[in-house]
PDB file of C-alpha atoms in Angstrom:
ATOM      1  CA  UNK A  21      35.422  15.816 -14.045  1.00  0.00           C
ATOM      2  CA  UNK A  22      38.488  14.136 -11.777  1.00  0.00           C
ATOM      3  CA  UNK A  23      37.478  10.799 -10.880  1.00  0.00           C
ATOM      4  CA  UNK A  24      38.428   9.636  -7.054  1.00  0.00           C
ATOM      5  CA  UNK A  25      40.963   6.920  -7.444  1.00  0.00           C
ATOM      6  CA  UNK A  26      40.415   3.565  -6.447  1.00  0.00           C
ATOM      7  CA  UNK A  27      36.834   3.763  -6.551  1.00  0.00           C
ATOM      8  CA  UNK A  28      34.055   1.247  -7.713  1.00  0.00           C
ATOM      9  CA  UNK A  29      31.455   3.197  -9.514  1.00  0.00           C
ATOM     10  CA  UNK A  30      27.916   1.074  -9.803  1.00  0.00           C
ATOM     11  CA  UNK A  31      27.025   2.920 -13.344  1.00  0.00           C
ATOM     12  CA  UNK A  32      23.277   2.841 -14.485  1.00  0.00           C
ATOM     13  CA  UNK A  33      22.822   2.846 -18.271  1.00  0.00           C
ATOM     14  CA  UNK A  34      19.966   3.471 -20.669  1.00  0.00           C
ATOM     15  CA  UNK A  35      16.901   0.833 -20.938  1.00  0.00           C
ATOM     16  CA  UNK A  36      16.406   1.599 -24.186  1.00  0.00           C
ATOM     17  CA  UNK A  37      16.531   4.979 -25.466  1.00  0.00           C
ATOM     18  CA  UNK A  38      19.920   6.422 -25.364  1.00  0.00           C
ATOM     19  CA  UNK A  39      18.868   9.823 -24.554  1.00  0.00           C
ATOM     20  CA  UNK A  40      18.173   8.452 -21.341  1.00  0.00           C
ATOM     21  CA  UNK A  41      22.066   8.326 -20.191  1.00  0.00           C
ATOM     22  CA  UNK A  42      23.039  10.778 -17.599  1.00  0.00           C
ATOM     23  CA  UNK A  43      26.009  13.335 -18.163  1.00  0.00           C
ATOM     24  CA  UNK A  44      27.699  12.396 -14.689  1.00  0.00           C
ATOM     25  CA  UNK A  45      27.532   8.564 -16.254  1.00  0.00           C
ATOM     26  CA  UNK A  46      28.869   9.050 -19.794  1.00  0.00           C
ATOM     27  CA  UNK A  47      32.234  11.380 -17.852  1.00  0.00           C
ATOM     28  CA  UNK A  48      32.287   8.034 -15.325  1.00  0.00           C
ATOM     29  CA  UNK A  49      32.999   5.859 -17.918  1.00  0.00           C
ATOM     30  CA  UNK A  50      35.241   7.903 -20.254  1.00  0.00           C
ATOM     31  CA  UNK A  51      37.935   8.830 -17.519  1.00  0.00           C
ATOM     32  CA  UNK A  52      37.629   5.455 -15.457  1.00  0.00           C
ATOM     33  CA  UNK A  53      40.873   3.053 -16.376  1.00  0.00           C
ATOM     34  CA  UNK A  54      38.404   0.275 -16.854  1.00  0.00           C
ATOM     35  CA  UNK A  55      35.171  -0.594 -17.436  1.00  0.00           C
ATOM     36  CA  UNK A  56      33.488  -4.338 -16.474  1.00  0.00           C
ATOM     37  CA  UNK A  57      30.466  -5.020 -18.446  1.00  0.00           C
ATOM     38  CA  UNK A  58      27.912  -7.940 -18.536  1.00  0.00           C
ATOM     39  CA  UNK A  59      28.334  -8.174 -22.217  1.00  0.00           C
ATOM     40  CA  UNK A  60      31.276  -6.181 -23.698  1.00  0.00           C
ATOM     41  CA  UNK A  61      30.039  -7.057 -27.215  1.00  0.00           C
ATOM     42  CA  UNK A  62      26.478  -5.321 -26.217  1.00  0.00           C
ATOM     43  CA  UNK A  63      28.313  -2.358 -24.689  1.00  0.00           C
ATOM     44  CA  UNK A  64      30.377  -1.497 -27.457  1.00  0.00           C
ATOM     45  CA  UNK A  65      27.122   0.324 -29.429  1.00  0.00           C
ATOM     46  CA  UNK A  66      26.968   2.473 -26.101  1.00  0.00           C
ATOM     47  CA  UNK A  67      30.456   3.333 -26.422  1.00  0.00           C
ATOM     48  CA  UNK A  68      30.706   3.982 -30.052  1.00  0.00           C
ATOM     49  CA  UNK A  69      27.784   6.261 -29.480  1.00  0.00           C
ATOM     50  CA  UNK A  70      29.332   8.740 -26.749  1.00  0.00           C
ATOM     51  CA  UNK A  71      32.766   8.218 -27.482  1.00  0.00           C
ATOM     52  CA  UNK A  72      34.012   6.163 -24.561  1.00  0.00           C
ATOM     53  CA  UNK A  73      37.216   4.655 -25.245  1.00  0.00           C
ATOM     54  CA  UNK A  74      37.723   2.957 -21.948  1.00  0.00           C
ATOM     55  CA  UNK A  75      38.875  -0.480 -22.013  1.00  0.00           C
ATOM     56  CA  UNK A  76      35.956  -3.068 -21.487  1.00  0.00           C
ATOM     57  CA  UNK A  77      36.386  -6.522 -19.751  1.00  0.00           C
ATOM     58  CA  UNK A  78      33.574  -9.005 -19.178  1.00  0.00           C
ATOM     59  CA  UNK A  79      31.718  -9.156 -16.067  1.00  0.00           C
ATOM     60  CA  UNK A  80      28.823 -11.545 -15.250  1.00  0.00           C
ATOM     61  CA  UNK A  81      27.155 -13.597 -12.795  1.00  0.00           C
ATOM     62  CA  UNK A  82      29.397 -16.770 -14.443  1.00  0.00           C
ATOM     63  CA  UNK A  83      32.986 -14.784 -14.366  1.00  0.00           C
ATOM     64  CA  UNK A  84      35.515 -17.399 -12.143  1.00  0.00           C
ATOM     65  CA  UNK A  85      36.936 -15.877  -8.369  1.00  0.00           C
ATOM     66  CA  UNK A  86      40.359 -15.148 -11.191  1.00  0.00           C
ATOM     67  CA  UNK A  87      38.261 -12.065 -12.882  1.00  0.00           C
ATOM     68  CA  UNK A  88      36.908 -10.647  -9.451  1.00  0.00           C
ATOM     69  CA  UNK A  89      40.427 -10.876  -8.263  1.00  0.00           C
ATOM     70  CA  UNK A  90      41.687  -9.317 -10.807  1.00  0.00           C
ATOM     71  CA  UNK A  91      39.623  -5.786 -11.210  1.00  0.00           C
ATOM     72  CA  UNK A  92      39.564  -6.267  -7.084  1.00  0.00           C
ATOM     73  CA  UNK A  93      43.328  -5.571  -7.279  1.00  0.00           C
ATOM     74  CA  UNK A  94      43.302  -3.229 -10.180  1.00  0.00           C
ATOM     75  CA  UNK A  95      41.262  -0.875  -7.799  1.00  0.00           C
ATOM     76  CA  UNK A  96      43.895  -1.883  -5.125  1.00  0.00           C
ATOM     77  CA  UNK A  97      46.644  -0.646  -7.234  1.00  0.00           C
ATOM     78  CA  UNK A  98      44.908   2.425  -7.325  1.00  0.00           C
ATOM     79  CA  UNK A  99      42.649   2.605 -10.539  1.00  0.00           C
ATOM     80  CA  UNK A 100      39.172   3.593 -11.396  1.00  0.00           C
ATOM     81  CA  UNK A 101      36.634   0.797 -12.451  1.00  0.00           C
ATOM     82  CA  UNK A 102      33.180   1.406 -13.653  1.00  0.00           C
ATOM     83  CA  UNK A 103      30.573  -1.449 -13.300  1.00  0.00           C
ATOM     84  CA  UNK A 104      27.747  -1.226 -15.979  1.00  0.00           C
ATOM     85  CA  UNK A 105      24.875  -4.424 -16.924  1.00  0.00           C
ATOM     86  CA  UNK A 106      23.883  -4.773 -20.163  1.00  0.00           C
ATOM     87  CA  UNK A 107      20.755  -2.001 -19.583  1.00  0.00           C
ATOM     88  CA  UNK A 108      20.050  -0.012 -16.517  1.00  0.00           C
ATOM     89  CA  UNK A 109      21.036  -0.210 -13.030  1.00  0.00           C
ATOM     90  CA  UNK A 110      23.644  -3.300 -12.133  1.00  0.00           C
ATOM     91  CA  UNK A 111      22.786  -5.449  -9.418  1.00  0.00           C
ATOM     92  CA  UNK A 112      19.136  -5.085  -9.547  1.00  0.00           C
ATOM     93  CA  UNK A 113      18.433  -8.240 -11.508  1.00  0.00           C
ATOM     94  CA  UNK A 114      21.844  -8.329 -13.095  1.00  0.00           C
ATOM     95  CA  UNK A 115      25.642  -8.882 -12.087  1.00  0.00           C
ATOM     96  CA  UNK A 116      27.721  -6.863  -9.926  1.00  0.00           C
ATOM     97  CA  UNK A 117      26.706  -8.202  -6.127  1.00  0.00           C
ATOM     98  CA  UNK A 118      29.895 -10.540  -5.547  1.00  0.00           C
ATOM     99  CA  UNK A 119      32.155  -7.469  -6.550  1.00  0.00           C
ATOM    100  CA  UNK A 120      30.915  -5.125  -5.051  1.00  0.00           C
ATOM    101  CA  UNK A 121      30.682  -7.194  -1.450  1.00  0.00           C
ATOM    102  CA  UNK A 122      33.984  -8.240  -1.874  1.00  0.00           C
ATOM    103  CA  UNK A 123      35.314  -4.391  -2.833  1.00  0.00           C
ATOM    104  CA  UNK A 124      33.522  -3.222   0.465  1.00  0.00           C
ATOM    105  CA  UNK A 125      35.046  -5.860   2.296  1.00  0.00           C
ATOM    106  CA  UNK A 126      38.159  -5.061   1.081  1.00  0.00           C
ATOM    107  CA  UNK A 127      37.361  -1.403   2.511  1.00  0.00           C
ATOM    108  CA  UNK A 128      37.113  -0.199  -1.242  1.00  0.00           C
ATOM    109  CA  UNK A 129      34.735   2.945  -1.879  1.00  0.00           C
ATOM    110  CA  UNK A 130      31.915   2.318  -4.068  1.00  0.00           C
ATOM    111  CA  UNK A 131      30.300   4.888  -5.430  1.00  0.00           C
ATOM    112  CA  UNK A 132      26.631   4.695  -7.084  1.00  0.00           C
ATOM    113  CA  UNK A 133      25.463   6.352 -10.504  1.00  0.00           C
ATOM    114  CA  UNK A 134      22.211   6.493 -10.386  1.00  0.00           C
ATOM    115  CA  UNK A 135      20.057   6.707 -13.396  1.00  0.00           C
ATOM    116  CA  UNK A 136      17.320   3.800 -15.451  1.00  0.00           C
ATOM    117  CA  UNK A 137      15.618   1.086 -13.644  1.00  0.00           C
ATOM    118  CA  UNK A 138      13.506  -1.025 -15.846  1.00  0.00           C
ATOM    119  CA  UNK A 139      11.145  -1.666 -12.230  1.00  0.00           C
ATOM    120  CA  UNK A 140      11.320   2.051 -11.149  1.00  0.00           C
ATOM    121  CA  UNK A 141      10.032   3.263 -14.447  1.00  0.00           C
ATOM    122  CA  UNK A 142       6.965   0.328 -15.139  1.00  0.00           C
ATOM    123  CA  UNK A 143       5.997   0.778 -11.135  1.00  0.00           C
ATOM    124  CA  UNK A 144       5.816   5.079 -11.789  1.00  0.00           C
ATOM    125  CA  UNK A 145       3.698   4.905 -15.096  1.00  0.00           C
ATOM    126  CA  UNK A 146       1.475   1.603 -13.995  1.00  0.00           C
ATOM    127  CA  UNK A 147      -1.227   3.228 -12.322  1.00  0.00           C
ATOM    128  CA  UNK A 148      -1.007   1.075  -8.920  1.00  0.00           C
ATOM    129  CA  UNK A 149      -0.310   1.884  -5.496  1.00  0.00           C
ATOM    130  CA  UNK A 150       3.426   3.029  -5.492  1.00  0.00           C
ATOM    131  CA  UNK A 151       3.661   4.113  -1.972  1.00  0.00           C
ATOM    132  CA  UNK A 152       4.238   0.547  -0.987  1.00  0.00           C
ATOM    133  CA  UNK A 153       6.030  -2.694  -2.885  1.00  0.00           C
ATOM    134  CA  UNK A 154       7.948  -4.925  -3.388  1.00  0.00           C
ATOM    135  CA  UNK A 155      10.198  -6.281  -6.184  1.00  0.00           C
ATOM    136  CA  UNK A 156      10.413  -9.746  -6.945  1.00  0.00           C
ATOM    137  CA  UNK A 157      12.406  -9.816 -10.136  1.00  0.00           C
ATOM    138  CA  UNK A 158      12.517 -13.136 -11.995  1.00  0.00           C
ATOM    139  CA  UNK A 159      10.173 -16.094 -11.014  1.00  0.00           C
ATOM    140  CA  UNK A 160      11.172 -19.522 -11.327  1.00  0.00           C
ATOM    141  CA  UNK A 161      11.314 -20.713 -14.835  1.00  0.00           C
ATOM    142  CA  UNK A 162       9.948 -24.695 -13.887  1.00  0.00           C
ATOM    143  CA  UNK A 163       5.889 -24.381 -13.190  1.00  0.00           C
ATOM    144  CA  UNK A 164       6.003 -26.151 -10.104  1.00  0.00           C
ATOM    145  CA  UNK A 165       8.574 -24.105  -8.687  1.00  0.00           C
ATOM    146  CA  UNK A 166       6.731 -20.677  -9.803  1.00  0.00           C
ATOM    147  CA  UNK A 167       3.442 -21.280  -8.889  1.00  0.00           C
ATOM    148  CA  UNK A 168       5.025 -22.126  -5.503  1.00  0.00           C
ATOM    149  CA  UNK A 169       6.619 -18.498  -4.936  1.00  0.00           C
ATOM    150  CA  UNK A 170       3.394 -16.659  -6.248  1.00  0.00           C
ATOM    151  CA  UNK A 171       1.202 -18.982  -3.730  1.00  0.00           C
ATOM    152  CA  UNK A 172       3.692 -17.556  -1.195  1.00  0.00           C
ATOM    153  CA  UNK A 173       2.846 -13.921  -2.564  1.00  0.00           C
ATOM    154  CA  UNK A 174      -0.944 -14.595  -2.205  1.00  0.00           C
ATOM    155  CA  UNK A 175      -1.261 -12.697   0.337  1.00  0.00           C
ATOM    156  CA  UNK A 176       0.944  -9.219  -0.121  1.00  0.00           C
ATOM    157  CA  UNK A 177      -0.551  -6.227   0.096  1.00  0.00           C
ATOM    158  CA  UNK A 178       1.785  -3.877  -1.313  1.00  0.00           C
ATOM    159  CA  UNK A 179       2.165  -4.257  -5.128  1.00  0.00           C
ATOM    160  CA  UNK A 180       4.500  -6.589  -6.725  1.00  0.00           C
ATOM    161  CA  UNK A 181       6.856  -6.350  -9.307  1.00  0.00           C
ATOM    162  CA  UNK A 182       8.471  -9.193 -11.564  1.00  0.00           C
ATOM    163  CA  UNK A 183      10.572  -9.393 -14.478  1.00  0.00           C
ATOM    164  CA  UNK A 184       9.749 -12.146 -17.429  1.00  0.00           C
ATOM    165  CA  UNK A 185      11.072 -13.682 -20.231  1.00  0.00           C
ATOM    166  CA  UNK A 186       9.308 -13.607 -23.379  1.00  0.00           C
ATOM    167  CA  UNK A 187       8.723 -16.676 -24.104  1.00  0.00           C
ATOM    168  CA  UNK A 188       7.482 -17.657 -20.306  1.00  0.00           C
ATOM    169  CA  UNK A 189       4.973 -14.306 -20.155  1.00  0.00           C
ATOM    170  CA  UNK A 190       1.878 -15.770 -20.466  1.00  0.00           C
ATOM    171  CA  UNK A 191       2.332 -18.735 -18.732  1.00  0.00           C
ATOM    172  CA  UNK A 192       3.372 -16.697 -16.037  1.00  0.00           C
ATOM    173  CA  UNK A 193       0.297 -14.833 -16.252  1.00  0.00           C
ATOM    174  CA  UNK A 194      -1.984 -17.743 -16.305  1.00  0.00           C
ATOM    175  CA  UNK A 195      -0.368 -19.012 -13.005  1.00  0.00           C
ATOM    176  CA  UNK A 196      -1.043 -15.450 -11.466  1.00  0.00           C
ATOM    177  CA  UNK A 197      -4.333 -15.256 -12.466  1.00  0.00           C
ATOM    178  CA  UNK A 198      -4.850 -18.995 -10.690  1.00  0.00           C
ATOM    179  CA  UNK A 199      -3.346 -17.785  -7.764  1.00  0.00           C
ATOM    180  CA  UNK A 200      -4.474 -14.550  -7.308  1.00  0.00           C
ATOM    181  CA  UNK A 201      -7.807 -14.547  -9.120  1.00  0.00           C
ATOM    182  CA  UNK A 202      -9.319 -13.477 -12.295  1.00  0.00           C
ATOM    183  CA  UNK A 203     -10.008  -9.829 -11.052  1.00  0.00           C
ATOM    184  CA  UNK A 204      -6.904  -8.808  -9.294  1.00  0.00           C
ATOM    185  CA  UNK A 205      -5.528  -5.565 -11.496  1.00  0.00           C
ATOM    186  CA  UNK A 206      -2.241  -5.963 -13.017  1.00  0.00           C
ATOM    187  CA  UNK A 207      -0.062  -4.273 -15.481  1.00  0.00           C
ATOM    188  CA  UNK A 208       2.170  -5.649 -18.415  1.00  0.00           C
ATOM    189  CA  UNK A 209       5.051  -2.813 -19.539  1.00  0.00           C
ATOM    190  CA  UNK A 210       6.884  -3.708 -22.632  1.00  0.00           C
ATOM    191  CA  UNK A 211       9.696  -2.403 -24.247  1.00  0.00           C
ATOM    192  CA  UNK A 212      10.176   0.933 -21.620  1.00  0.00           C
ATOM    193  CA  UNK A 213      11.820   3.847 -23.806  1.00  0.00           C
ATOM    194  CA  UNK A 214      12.065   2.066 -26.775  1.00  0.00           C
ATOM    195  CA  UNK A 215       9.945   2.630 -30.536  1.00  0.00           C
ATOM    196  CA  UNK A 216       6.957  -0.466 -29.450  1.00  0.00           C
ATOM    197  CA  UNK A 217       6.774   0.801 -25.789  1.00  0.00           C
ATOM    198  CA  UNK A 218       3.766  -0.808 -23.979  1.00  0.00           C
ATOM    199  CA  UNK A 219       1.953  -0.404 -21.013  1.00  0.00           C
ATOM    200  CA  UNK A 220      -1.035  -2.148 -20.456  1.00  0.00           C
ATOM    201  CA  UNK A 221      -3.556  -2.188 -17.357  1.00  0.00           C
ATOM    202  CA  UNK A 222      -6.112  -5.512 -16.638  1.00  0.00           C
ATOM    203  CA  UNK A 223      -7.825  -7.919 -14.288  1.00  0.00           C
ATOM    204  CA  UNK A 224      -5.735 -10.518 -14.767  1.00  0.00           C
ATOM    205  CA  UNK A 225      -8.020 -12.589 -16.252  1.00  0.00           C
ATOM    206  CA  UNK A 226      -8.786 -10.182 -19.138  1.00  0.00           C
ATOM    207  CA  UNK A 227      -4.384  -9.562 -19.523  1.00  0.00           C
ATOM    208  CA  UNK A 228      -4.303 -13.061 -20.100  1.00  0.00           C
ATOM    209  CA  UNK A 229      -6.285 -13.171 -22.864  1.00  0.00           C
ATOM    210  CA  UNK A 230      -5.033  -9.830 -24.221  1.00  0.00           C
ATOM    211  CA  UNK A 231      -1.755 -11.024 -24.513  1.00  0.00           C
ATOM    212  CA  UNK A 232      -2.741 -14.589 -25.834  1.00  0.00           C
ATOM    213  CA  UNK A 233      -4.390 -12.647 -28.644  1.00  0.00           C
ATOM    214  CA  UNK A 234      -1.378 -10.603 -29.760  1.00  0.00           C
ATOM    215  CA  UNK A 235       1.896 -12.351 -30.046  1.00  0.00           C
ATOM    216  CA  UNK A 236       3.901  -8.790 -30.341  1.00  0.00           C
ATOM    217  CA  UNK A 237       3.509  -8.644 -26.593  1.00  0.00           C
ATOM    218  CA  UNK A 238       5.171 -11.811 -26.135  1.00  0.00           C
ATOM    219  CA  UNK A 239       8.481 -10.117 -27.125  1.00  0.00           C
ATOM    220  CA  UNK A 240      10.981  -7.344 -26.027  1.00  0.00           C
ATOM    221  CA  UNK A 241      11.868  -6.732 -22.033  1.00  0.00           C
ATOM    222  CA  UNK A 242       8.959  -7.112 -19.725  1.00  0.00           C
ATOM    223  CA  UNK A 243       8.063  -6.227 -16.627  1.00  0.00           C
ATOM    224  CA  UNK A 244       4.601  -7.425 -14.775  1.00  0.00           C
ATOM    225  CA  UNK A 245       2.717  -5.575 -12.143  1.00  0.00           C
ATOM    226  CA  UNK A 246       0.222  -7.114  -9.706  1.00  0.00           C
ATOM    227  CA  UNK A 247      -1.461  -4.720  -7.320  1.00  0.00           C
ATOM    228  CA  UNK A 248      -1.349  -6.618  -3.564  1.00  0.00           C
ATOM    229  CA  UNK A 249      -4.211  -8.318  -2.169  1.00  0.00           C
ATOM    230  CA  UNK A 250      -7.029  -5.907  -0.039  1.00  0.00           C
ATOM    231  CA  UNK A 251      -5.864  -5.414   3.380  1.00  0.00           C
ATOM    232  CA  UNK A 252      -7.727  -7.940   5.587  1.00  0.00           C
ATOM    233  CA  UNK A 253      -9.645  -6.036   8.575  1.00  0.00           C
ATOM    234  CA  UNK A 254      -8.430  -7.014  11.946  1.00  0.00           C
ATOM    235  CA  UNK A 255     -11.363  -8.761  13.189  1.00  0.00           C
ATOM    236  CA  UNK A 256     -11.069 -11.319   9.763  1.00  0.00           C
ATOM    237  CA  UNK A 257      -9.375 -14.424  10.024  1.00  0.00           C
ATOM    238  CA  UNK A 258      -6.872 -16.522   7.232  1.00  0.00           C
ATOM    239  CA  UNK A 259      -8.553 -19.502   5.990  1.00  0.00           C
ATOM    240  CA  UNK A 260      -6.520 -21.826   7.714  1.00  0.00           C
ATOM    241  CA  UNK A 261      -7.723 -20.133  11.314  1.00  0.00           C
ATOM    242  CA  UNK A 262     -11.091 -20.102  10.221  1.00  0.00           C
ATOM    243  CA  UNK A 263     -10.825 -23.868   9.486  1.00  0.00           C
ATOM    244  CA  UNK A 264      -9.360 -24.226  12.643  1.00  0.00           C
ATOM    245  CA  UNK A 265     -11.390 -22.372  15.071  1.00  0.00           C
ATOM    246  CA  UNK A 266     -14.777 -24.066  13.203  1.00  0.00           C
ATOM    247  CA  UNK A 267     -13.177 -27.447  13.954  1.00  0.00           C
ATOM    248  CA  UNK A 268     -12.074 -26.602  17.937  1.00  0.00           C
ATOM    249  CA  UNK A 269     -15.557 -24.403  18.576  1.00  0.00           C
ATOM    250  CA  UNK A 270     -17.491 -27.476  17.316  1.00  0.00           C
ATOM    251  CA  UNK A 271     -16.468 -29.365  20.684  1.00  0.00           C
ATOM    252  CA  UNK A 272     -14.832 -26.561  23.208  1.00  0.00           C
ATOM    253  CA  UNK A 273     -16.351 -23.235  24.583  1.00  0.00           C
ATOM    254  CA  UNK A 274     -14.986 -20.088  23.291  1.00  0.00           C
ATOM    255  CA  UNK A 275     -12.446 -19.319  25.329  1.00  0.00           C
ATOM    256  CA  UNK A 276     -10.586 -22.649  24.966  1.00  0.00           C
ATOM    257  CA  UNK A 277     -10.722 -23.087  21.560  1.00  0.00           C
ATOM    258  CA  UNK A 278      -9.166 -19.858  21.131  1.00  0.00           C
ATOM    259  CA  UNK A 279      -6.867 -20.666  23.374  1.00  0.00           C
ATOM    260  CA  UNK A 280      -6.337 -23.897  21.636  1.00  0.00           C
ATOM    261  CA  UNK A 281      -6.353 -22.485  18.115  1.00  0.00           C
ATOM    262  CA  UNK A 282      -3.759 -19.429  18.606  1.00  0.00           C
ATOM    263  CA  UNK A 283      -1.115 -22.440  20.139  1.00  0.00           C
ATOM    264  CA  UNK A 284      -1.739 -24.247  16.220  1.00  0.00           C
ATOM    265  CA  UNK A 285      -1.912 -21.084  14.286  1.00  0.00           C
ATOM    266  CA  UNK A 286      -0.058 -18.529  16.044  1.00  0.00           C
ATOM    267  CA  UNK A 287      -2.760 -15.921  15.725  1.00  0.00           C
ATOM    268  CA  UNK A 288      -3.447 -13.534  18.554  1.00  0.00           C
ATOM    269  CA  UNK A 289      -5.758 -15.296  21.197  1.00  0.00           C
ATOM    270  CA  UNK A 290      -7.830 -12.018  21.367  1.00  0.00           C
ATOM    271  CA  UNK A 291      -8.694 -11.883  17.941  1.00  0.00           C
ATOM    272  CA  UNK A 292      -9.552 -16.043  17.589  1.00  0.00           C
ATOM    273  CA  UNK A 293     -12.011 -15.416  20.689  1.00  0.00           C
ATOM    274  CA  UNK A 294     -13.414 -11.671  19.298  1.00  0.00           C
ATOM    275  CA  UNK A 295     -13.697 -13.505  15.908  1.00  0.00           C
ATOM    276  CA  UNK A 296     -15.739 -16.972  17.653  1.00  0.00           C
ATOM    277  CA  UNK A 297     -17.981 -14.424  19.521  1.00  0.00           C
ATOM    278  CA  UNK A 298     -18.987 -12.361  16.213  1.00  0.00           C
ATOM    279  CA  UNK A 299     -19.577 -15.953  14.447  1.00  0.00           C
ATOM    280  CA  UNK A 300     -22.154 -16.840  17.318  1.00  0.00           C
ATOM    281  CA  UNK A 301     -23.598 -13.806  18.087  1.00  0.00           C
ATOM    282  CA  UNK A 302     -23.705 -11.847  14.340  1.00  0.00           C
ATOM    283  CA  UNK A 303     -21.294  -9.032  14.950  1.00  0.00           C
TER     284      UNK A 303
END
C-alpha cells in the first residue's frame, strides 16, 4: 500500500486483544515516516509484535507547542505521520485534538483509521438502548465536582456512557445510584477483549453492591453504562414547574399563573395551563 504524502492518519489500535488490529492499520504505520504515540514505551509491544519499524516520538495531552510544531512541519515537508493513543481510537478520551486542529488549519489532510473504541464496543454488547446516547467519558475525579455533572445528567434520556478509573469505580457508582436512583439499569464492562473480560448488567443499587463485594472488578479499563431516564409525557411537568405552578395557582386563576409561571420557568404556557386544569379537574 502507497501512503498519500503529507497526510495525518488518526490510527485506531487494539483495546486489548491484538487480533483486533486492522490490516489497513498495521500497513499505516509500517510505511508512515513517523509515528506519534501517547506512550512510546507502551507502543513498542505493538510494534515488536507486527513488525513496525517506524520511528516513534511521544505525543500527549502534556507535549509543549515545540513537539506539535515539529511533526506539524514534518507533514509540511512532505512526510507521512501516523497518530496512535495508547489503546483504541485517539482523540476519543485520549490525545490527538490540538494536532489534528492545528494540521486542518494548516490545510493538512487527515485521514481516519477506523477500528476499536473501548465506548463503541461496551455500548453494542450492554443490552441498553443504542439507538440513542451520549458519551460522557471521564467524570470529575473531586466528589463535589462529579456529583455536580451527573445531577446535570439527571434527566437524559438517551443512555450514557462514562469511562472510570479503578480506584474511583465505586464511588462513582454510589454517586449515580444517589442521583439517579436505586433502580435505574446500568452496566459495568471490564477489561473489553482481554483474558478477565466483564460485562455486567444491574439496578444500580444492586451494581453497587456487586462490585463492593468483589474487588477484581475494581481493576483493569472500565467503562459504565446508565440507561437515560423514562421519557416524561408531554402533559407532565419538572419538579421545579410543579413547585411553581402549586405556589402561583394557590393565589391566581389558571390562566395567570400559567402565564406567570412559563415567564419563571420557561415552560410552554399551554402546557403550565393544560397541566393546572388536569390538577383541578382529574384529567
Amino acid at each position: 500500500m502507497g501512503l498519500d504524502t503529507a497526510v495525518l492518519y488518526i490510527v485506531a489500535t487494539p483495546i486489548g486483544n491484538l487480533a483486533d488490529m486492522v490490516p489497513r492499520a498495521v500497513e499505516v504505520l509500517q510505511s508512515a515516516d513517523l509515528v506519534a504515540a501517547e506512550d512510546t514505551r507502551h507502543s513498542q509491544r505493538l510494534f515488536s509484535h507486527f513488525s513496525i519499524e517506524t520511528p516513534l516520538v511521544a505525543y500527549h495531552d502534556h507535549s509543549d507547542d515545540q513537539r506539535t510544531t515539529k511533526i506539524l512541519q514534518r507533514l509540511e515537508q512532505g512526510q507521512t505521520v501516523a497518530l496512535i493513543s495508547d489503546a483504541g481510537t485517539p482523540l476519543i478520551s485520549d490525545p490527538g485534538y490540538r494536532l489534528v486542529r492545528e494540521a486542518r488549519e494548516r490545510g493538512i489532510k487527515v485521514v481516519p483509521i477506523p477500528g476499536p473504541c473501548a465506548f463503541v464496543a461496551a455500548l453494542s454488547a450492554a443490552g441498553l438502548p443504542s439507538d440513542r446516547f451520549t458519551f460522557e467519558g471521564f467524570l470529575p475525579a473531586k466528589p463535589l465536582a462529579r456529583e455536580k455533572a451527573l445531577q446535570a445528567l439527571a434527566a437524559e434520556t438517551r443512555t450514557m456512557v462514562f469511562y472510570e478509573a479503578p480506584h474511583r469505580v465505586l464511588d462513582t457508582l454510589e454517586t449515580m445510584r444517589q442521583v439517579f436512583g436505586d433502580t435505574r439499569e446500568a452496566v459495568i464492562a471490564r477489561e473489553l477483549t482481554k483474558a478477565f473480560e466483564t460485562i455486567h448488567q444491574l439496578p444500580l443499587a444492586e451494581l453497587v453492591e456487586w462490585v463492593r463485594a468483589d474487588s477484581n472488578q475494581q481493576r483493569g479499563e472500565i467503562a459504565l453504562l446508565v440507561r437515560g431516564a423514562a421519557e416524561r409525557k408531554s402533559s407532565e411537568l419538572d419538579a421545579e414547574a410543579e413547585r411553581v405552578m402549586k405556589l402561583l395557582l394557590a393565589e391566581l386563576p389558571p390562566k395567570r399563573a400559567a402565564a406567570v409561571a412559563a415567564e419563571i420557568t420557561g415552560v410552554n404556557k399551554k402546557l403550565l395551563y393544560n397541566w393546572s386544569l388536569g390538577q383541578k379537574y382529574g384529567f
